Amino acid sequence: MLCYKTIPLGFLVFCFFIHSSFGASSLNHFCFSHENYTADSPYDAHLTRLFTLLQTKVPPTGFGLASTGQGLKKANGLALCRGDVSSEDCTTCVVDASKDIREFCPNSKGAIIWYDHCLLKYSNVDFFGKIDNKNKFYMWNVQEVQNPTLFNKSVKDLLSGLAVEASEAAAAPKFYATGELQLDTFTTLYGLATCTRDLSAADCKKCLDGAVSELPNCCSAKRGGRVVGGSCNVGFELYPIVGT
């Protein structure tokens, strides 16, 4: 069960989670544009076409960009599936996202939605290749660890290393990395770092480093946590967080 608390003066949303597998339910969404479109308008038609293109382009590689229309009526969008997700599950996630974002953000010219397996974002403003620092939220496990100082350091070490690995475009073209760190005989820390692939390698690293630096704001001493954004996200848990 998810529980959200919204910060009135910003886009940050804080929430709790017990387990990382949420099925087809979205993790969160923002209707971030202050502009609206009307039903059956050119932008509405372009958005429908955009979602169809993304549903086709994204699953084979796990990422895709598309634009439809011209000028002020242009719709730009991207979708990213988690690096370990199959093409079939990626398709399902992007299709669900296309449907749900219409329901959650009716008539908004810009919106973003996140799931465990994918994210989808669209806007009438060209945002490709730019770090999205506005659309962001935190998640954390309500349980705490017994040795927070040592644990927090281990989390930072693991995720900082994954940020380097994920942003090395030549070695990791998916801008995606997972890893683990053995804390003791019985405890393993698991981590994940990923970026949308419209970013440069340098901007991916910058985005991930920023996300890691925000972990103390939400997730200090927690057994698991995430910083989830429009361009990148990092997460850690004391159980495997991929393949679910």
mmCIF file of C-alpha atoms in Angstrom:
data_model
loop_
_atom_site.group_PDB
_atom_site.id
_atom_site.type_symbol
_atom_site.label_atom_id
_atom_site.label_comp_id
_atom_site.label_asym_id
_atom_site.label_seq_id
_atom_site.Cartn_x
_atom_site.Cartn_y
_atom_site.Cartn_z
ATOM 1 C CA MET A 1 0.000 0.000 0.000
ATOM 2 C CA LEU A 2 1.328 3.445 -0.922
ATOM 3 C CA CYS A 3 0.858 6.548 1.174
ATOM 4 C CA TYR A 4 1.640 9.991 -0.253
ATOM 5 C CA LYS A 5 2.332 13.374 1.268
ATOM 6 C CA THR A 6 2.565 16.328 -1.115
ATOM 7 C CA ILE A 7 4.691 19.411 -0.504
ATOM 8 C CA PRO A 8 2.431 22.418 -1.309
ATOM 9 C CA LEU A 9 5.087 24.719 -2.827
ATOM 10 C CA GLY A 10 6.862 22.266 -5.099
ATOM 11 C CA PHE A 11 6.782 19.149 -7.169
ATOM 12 C CA LEU A 12 8.288 16.904 -4.515
ATOM 13 C CA VAL A 13 6.121 14.092 -3.282
ATOM 14 C CA PHE A 14 7.067 11.900 -0.364
ATOM 15 C CA CYS A 15 5.694 8.415 0.035
ATOM 16 C CA PHE A 16 6.255 5.092 1.740
ATOM 17 C CA PHE A 17 6.515 1.606 0.327
ATOM 18 C CA ILE A 18 6.637 -1.876 1.749
ATOM 19 C CA HIS A 19 7.642 -3.817 -1.353
ATOM 20 C CA SER A 20 8.998 -2.857 -4.751
ATOM 21 C CA SER A 21 6.532 -4.817 -6.835
ATOM 22 C CA PHE A 22 3.377 -2.814 -7.514
ATOM 23 C CA GLY A 23 1.918 -4.721 -10.422
ATOM 24 C CA ALA A 24 0.316 -2.454 -13.008
ATOM 25 C CA SER A 25 -0.400 0.387 -10.584
ATOM 26 C CA SER A 26 1.420 3.655 -11.199
ATOM 27 C CA LEU A 27 3.886 4.865 -8.586
ATOM 28 C CA ASN A 28 3.104 8.535 -9.127
ATOM 29 C CA HIS A 29 2.279 11.148 -11.753
ATOM 30 C CA PHE A 30 2.468 14.913 -12.271
ATOM 31 C CA CYS A 31 0.339 17.029 -14.584
ATOM 32 C CA PHE A 32 3.054 19.678 -14.812
ATOM 33 C CA SER A 33 1.844 21.925 -17.633
ATOM 34 C CA HIS A 34 -0.224 25.019 -16.891
ATOM 35 C CA GLU A 35 -1.688 24.832 -20.401
ATOM 36 C CA ASN A 36 -4.647 22.696 -21.416
ATOM 37 C CA TYR A 37 -5.906 21.363 -24.726
ATOM 38 C CA THR A 38 -9.481 20.616 -25.747
ATOM 39 C CA ALA A 39 -10.891 17.288 -26.836
ATOM 40 C CA ASP A 40 -10.727 16.649 -30.592
ATOM 41 C CA SER A 41 -8.245 19.499 -31.041
ATOM 42 C CA PRO A 42 -5.096 19.146 -33.195
ATOM 43 C CA TYR A 43 -2.982 18.679 -30.041
ATOM 44 C CA ASP A 44 -5.317 15.915 -28.882
ATOM 45 C CA ALA A 45 -4.840 14.135 -32.204
ATOM 46 C CA HIS A 46 -1.066 14.629 -32.093
ATOM 47 C CA LEU A 47 -0.951 13.205 -28.571
ATOM 48 C CA THR A 48 -2.849 10.100 -29.660
ATOM 49 C CA ARG A 49 -0.396 9.634 -32.516
ATOM 50 C CA LEU A 50 2.546 10.250 -30.165
ATOM 51 C CA PHE A 51 1.473 7.489 -27.791
ATOM 52 C CA THR A 52 1.014 5.073 -30.694
ATOM 53 C CA LEU A 53 4.551 5.832 -31.892
ATOM 54 C CA LEU A 54 6.028 5.328 -28.434
ATOM 55 C CA GLN A 55 4.206 2.025 -28.005
ATOM 56 C CA THR A 56 5.909 0.860 -31.208
ATOM 57 C CA LYS A 57 9.362 2.443 -30.824
ATOM 58 C CA VAL A 58 10.119 1.802 -27.150
ATOM 59 C CA PRO A 59 9.766 -1.977 -26.490
ATOM 60 C CA PRO A 60 12.546 -3.254 -28.831
ATOM 61 C CA THR A 61 15.289 -1.299 -27.005
ATOM 62 C CA GLY A 62 13.530 -0.076 -23.857
ATOM 63 C CA PHE A 63 13.640 3.602 -24.799
ATOM 64 C CA GLY A 64 12.241 5.922 -27.433
ATOM 65 C CA LEU A 65 11.593 9.549 -28.351
ATOM 66 C CA ALA A 66 8.916 10.870 -30.675
ATOM 67 C CA SER A 67 7.348 14.138 -31.775
ATOM 68 C CA THR A 68 4.145 14.745 -33.710
ATOM 69 C CA GLY A 69 2.646 17.914 -35.152
ATOM 70 C CA GLN A 70 4.235 21.285 -35.795
ATOM 71 C CA GLY A 71 4.811 24.557 -33.986
ATOM 72 C CA LEU A 72 2.723 25.324 -30.916
ATOM 73 C CA LYS A 73 0.602 22.222 -31.492
ATOM 74 C CA LYS A 74 3.608 19.884 -31.438
ATOM 75 C CA ALA A 75 3.600 17.021 -28.915
ATOM 76 C CA ASN A 76 6.959 15.666 -27.714
ATOM 77 C CA GLY A 77 7.279 12.481 -25.703
ATOM 78 C CA LEU A 78 9.564 9.776 -24.408
ATOM 79 C CA ALA A 79 9.200 6.489 -22.618
ATOM 80 C CA LEU A 80 11.798 4.436 -20.756
ATOM 81 C CA CYS A 81 11.490 0.867 -19.552
ATOM 82 C CA ARG A 82 13.668 -0.480 -16.742
ATOM 83 C CA GLY A 83 16.805 -2.082 -18.126
ATOM 84 C CA ASP A 84 15.915 -5.645 -17.131
ATOM 85 C CA VAL A 85 12.291 -5.551 -18.347
ATOM 86 C CA SER A 86 11.340 -7.773 -21.290
ATOM 87 C CA SER A 87 9.975 -6.289 -24.527
ATOM 88 C CA GLU A 88 6.587 -7.815 -23.761
ATOM 89 C CA ASP A 89 6.404 -6.285 -20.289
ATOM 90 C CA CYS A 90 7.742 -3.003 -21.665
ATOM 91 C CA THR A 91 4.930 -2.918 -24.218
ATOM 92 C CA THR A 92 2.340 -3.573 -21.524
ATOM 93 C CA CYS A 93 3.761 -0.828 -19.323
ATOM 94 C CA VAL A 94 3.919 1.816 -22.064
ATOM 95 C CA VAL A 95 0.385 0.989 -23.208
ATOM 96 C CA ASP A 96 -0.889 1.249 -19.628
ATOM 97 C CA ALA A 97 0.994 4.518 -19.148
ATOM 98 C CA SER A 98 -0.508 6.000 -22.313
ATOM 99 C CA LYS A 99 -3.988 5.154 -21.107
ATOM 100 C CA ASP A 100 -3.550 6.130 -17.460
ATOM 101 C CA ILE A 101 -1.853 9.466 -18.111
ATOM 102 C CA ARG A 102 -4.863 10.510 -20.175
ATOM 103 C CA GLU A 103 -7.116 9.616 -17.269
ATOM 104 C CA PHE A 104 -4.979 11.192 -14.527
ATOM 105 C CA CYS A 105 -4.063 14.360 -16.468
ATOM 106 C CA PRO A 106 -7.011 15.038 -18.773
ATOM 107 C CA ASN A 107 -6.342 17.906 -21.196
ATOM 108 C CA SER A 108 -2.917 18.772 -19.723
ATOM 109 C CA LYS A 109 -0.328 19.686 -22.363
ATOM 110 C CA GLY A 110 2.465 18.234 -20.238
ATOM 111 C CA ALA A 111 2.530 15.271 -17.873
ATOM 112 C CA ILE A 112 4.677 12.415 -16.587
ATOM 113 C CA ILE A 113 3.816 9.057 -15.043
ATOM 114 C CA TRP A 114 5.990 6.417 -13.388
ATOM 115 C CA TYR A 115 5.591 2.683 -12.869
ATOM 116 C CA ASP A 116 7.957 0.084 -11.503
ATOM 117 C CA HIS A 117 8.688 -1.038 -15.067
ATOM 118 C CA CYS A 118 8.580 2.231 -17.028
ATOM 119 C CA LEU A 119 8.016 5.970 -17.190
ATOM 120 C CA LEU A 120 6.276 8.062 -19.833
ATOM 121 C CA LYS A 121 6.501 11.836 -20.315
ATOM 122 C CA TYR A 122 5.053 14.242 -22.854
ATOM 123 C CA SER A 123 4.934 18.015 -23.348
ATOM 124 C CA ASN A 124 4.200 20.670 -25.937
ATOM 125 C CA VAL A 125 7.635 22.091 -24.989
ATOM 126 C CA ASP A 126 10.770 20.394 -26.335
ATOM 127 C CA PHE A 127 12.498 18.828 -23.323
ATOM 128 C CA PHE A 128 14.740 16.275 -25.030
ATOM 129 C CA GLY A 129 18.332 16.213 -23.810
ATOM 130 C CA LYS A 130 17.658 18.374 -20.759
ATOM 131 C CA ILE A 131 17.844 17.219 -17.135
ATOM 132 C CA ASP A 132 14.406 17.326 -15.523
ATOM 133 C CA ASN A 133 14.933 18.574 -11.963
ATOM 134 C CA LYS A 134 11.318 19.600 -11.368
ATOM 135 C CA ASN A 135 9.387 16.354 -11.617
ATOM 136 C CA LYS A 136 10.712 14.278 -8.751
ATOM 137 C CA PHE A 137 9.550 12.313 -5.727
ATOM 138 C CA TYR A 138 10.970 10.147 -2.955
ATOM 139 C CA MET A 139 10.010 6.690 -1.736
ATOM 140 C CA TRP A 140 11.271 4.843 1.310
ATOM 141 C CA ASN A 141 10.791 1.685 3.319
ATOM 142 C CA VAL A 142 9.181 2.414 6.679
ATOM 143 C CA GLN A 143 11.575 0.032 8.467
ATOM 144 C CA GLU A 144 14.928 1.293 9.734
ATOM 145 C CA VAL A 145 18.349 -0.320 10.082
ATOM 146 C CA GLN A 146 20.200 -0.808 13.368
ATOM 147 C CA ASN A 147 23.511 0.809 12.372
ATOM 148 C CA PRO A 148 22.488 3.879 10.334
ATOM 149 C CA THR A 149 25.901 5.535 10.024
ATOM 150 C CA LEU A 150 27.584 2.518 8.478
ATOM 151 C CA PHE A 151 24.519 1.593 6.421
ATOM 152 C CA ASN A 152 24.124 5.095 4.963
ATOM 153 C CA LYS A 153 27.771 5.069 3.914
ATOM 154 C CA SER A 154 27.321 1.693 2.238
ATOM 155 C CA VAL A 155 24.288 2.985 0.355
ATOM 156 C CA LYS A 156 26.165 6.048 -0.860
ATOM 157 C CA ASP A 157 29.211 3.999 -1.883
ATOM 158 C CA LEU A 158 27.118 1.486 -3.818
ATOM 159 C CA LEU A 159 24.915 4.008 -5.608
ATOM 160 C CA SER A 160 27.762 6.403 -6.371
ATOM 161 C CA GLY A 161 29.582 3.520 -8.033
ATOM 162 C CA LEU A 162 26.465 2.578 -9.996
ATOM 163 C CA ALA A 163 26.083 6.209 -11.107
ATOM 164 C CA VAL A 164 29.537 5.995 -12.682
ATOM 165 C CA GLU A 165 28.760 2.651 -14.285
ATOM 166 C CA ALA A 166 25.351 3.687 -15.639
ATOM 167 C CA SER A 167 26.627 6.927 -17.155
ATOM 168 C CA GLU A 168 29.489 5.344 -19.084
ATOM 169 C CA ALA A 169 27.705 5.307 -22.428
ATOM 170 C CA ALA A 170 30.281 3.162 -24.230
ATOM 171 C CA ALA A 171 30.128 0.430 -21.599
ATOM 172 C CA ALA A 172 26.466 0.782 -20.691
ATOM 173 C CA PRO A 173 24.432 2.092 -23.658
ATOM 174 C CA LYS A 174 21.229 1.621 -21.690
ATOM 175 C CA PHE A 175 22.344 4.152 -19.048
ATOM 176 C CA TYR A 176 21.358 1.473 -16.549
ATOM 177 C CA ALA A 177 23.301 -0.322 -13.842
ATOM 178 C CA THR A 178 22.517 -2.617 -10.959
ATOM 179 C CA GLY A 179 24.767 -3.980 -8.281
ATOM 180 C CA GLU A 180 25.027 -5.385 -4.812
ATOM 181 C CA LEU A 181 27.197 -5.044 -1.744
ATOM 182 C CA GLN A 182 27.620 -7.751 0.883
ATOM 183 C CA LEU A 183 27.157 -6.061 4.271
ATOM 184 C CA ASP A 184 27.621 -9.159 6.406
ATOM 185 C CA THR A 185 27.172 -12.917 6.208
ATOM 186 C CA PHE A 186 23.393 -12.671 5.994
ATOM 187 C CA THR A 187 22.732 -9.199 4.550
ATOM 188 C CA THR A 188 23.112 -7.947 0.989
ATOM 189 C CA LEU A 189 22.421 -4.401 -0.175
ATOM 190 C CA TYR A 190 21.011 -4.092 -3.705
ATOM 191 C CA GLY A 191 21.087 -0.925 -5.818
ATOM 192 C CA LEU A 192 19.923 0.465 -9.147
ATOM 193 C CA ALA A 193 20.724 3.585 -11.173
ATOM 194 C CA THR A 194 19.264 4.596 -14.535
ATOM 195 C CA CYS A 195 18.809 7.593 -16.829
ATOM 196 C CA THR A 196 16.649 8.410 -19.810
ATOM 197 C CA ARG A 197 18.762 7.940 -22.920
ATOM 198 C CA ASP A 198 18.190 11.378 -24.407
ATOM 199 C CA LEU A 199 20.784 12.706 -21.937
ATOM 200 C CA SER A 200 24.495 12.894 -22.637
ATOM 201 C CA ALA A 201 26.770 10.679 -20.549
ATOM 202 C CA ALA A 202 27.914 13.727 -18.593
ATOM 203 C CA ASP A 203 24.354 14.848 -17.866
ATOM 204 C CA CYS A 204 23.359 11.310 -16.872
ATOM 205 C CA LYS A 205 26.190 11.290 -14.328
ATOM 206 C CA LYS A 206 25.199 14.771 -13.113
ATOM 207 C CA CYS A 207 21.567 13.706 -12.716
ATOM 208 C CA LEU A 208 22.452 10.516 -10.842
ATOM 209 C CA ASP A 209 24.933 12.263 -8.557
ATOM 210 C CA GLY A 210 22.211 14.756 -7.705
ATOM 211 C CA ALA A 211 19.765 11.961 -6.920
ATOM 212 C CA VAL A 212 22.295 10.202 -4.669
ATOM 213 C CA SER A 213 22.934 13.461 -2.821
ATOM 214 C CA GLU A 214 19.213 13.750 -2.066
ATOM 215 C CA LEU A 215 18.942 10.358 -0.360
ATOM 216 C CA PRO A 216 19.586 11.817 3.133
ATOM 217 C CA ASN A 217 16.483 14.001 2.628
ATOM 218 C CA CYS A 218 14.238 10.978 2.574
ATOM 219 C CA CYS A 219 15.965 7.737 3.223
ATOM 220 C CA SER A 220 18.590 8.036 5.962
ATOM 221 C CA ALA A 221 18.658 4.829 8.032
ATOM 222 C CA LYS A 222 15.826 3.330 5.969
ATOM 223 C CA ARG A 223 16.038 -0.258 4.797
ATOM 224 C CA GLY A 224 15.158 0.876 1.282
ATOM 225 C CA GLY A 225 14.584 4.042 -0.674
ATOM 226 C CA ARG A 226 14.373 5.729 -4.038
ATOM 227 C CA VAL A 227 14.812 9.139 -5.572
ATOM 228 C CA VAL A 228 12.695 9.049 -8.720
ATOM 229 C CA GLY A 229 12.855 11.810 -11.330
ATOM 230 C CA GLY A 230 11.934 12.676 -14.858
ATOM 231 C CA SER A 231 15.466 12.067 -16.168
ATOM 232 C CA CYS A 232 17.012 9.574 -13.749
ATOM 233 C CA ASN A 233 16.426 7.574 -10.616
ATOM 234 C CA VAL A 234 18.354 5.628 -7.994
ATOM 235 C CA GLY A 235 17.151 3.064 -5.491
ATOM 236 C CA PHE A 236 18.336 0.586 -2.890
ATOM 237 C CA GLU A 237 16.854 -2.285 -0.936
ATOM 238 C CA LEU A 238 17.849 -5.226 1.259
ATOM 239 C CA TYR A 239 16.254 -7.599 -1.254
ATOM 240 C CA PRO A 240 16.657 -7.878 -5.041
ATOM 241 C CA ILE A 241 14.921 -4.966 -6.763
ATOM 242 C CA VAL A 242 15.090 -6.116 -10.376
ATOM 243 C CA GLY A 243 13.332 -9.008 -12.029
ATOM 244 C CA THR A 244 10.068 -8.156 -10.196
#
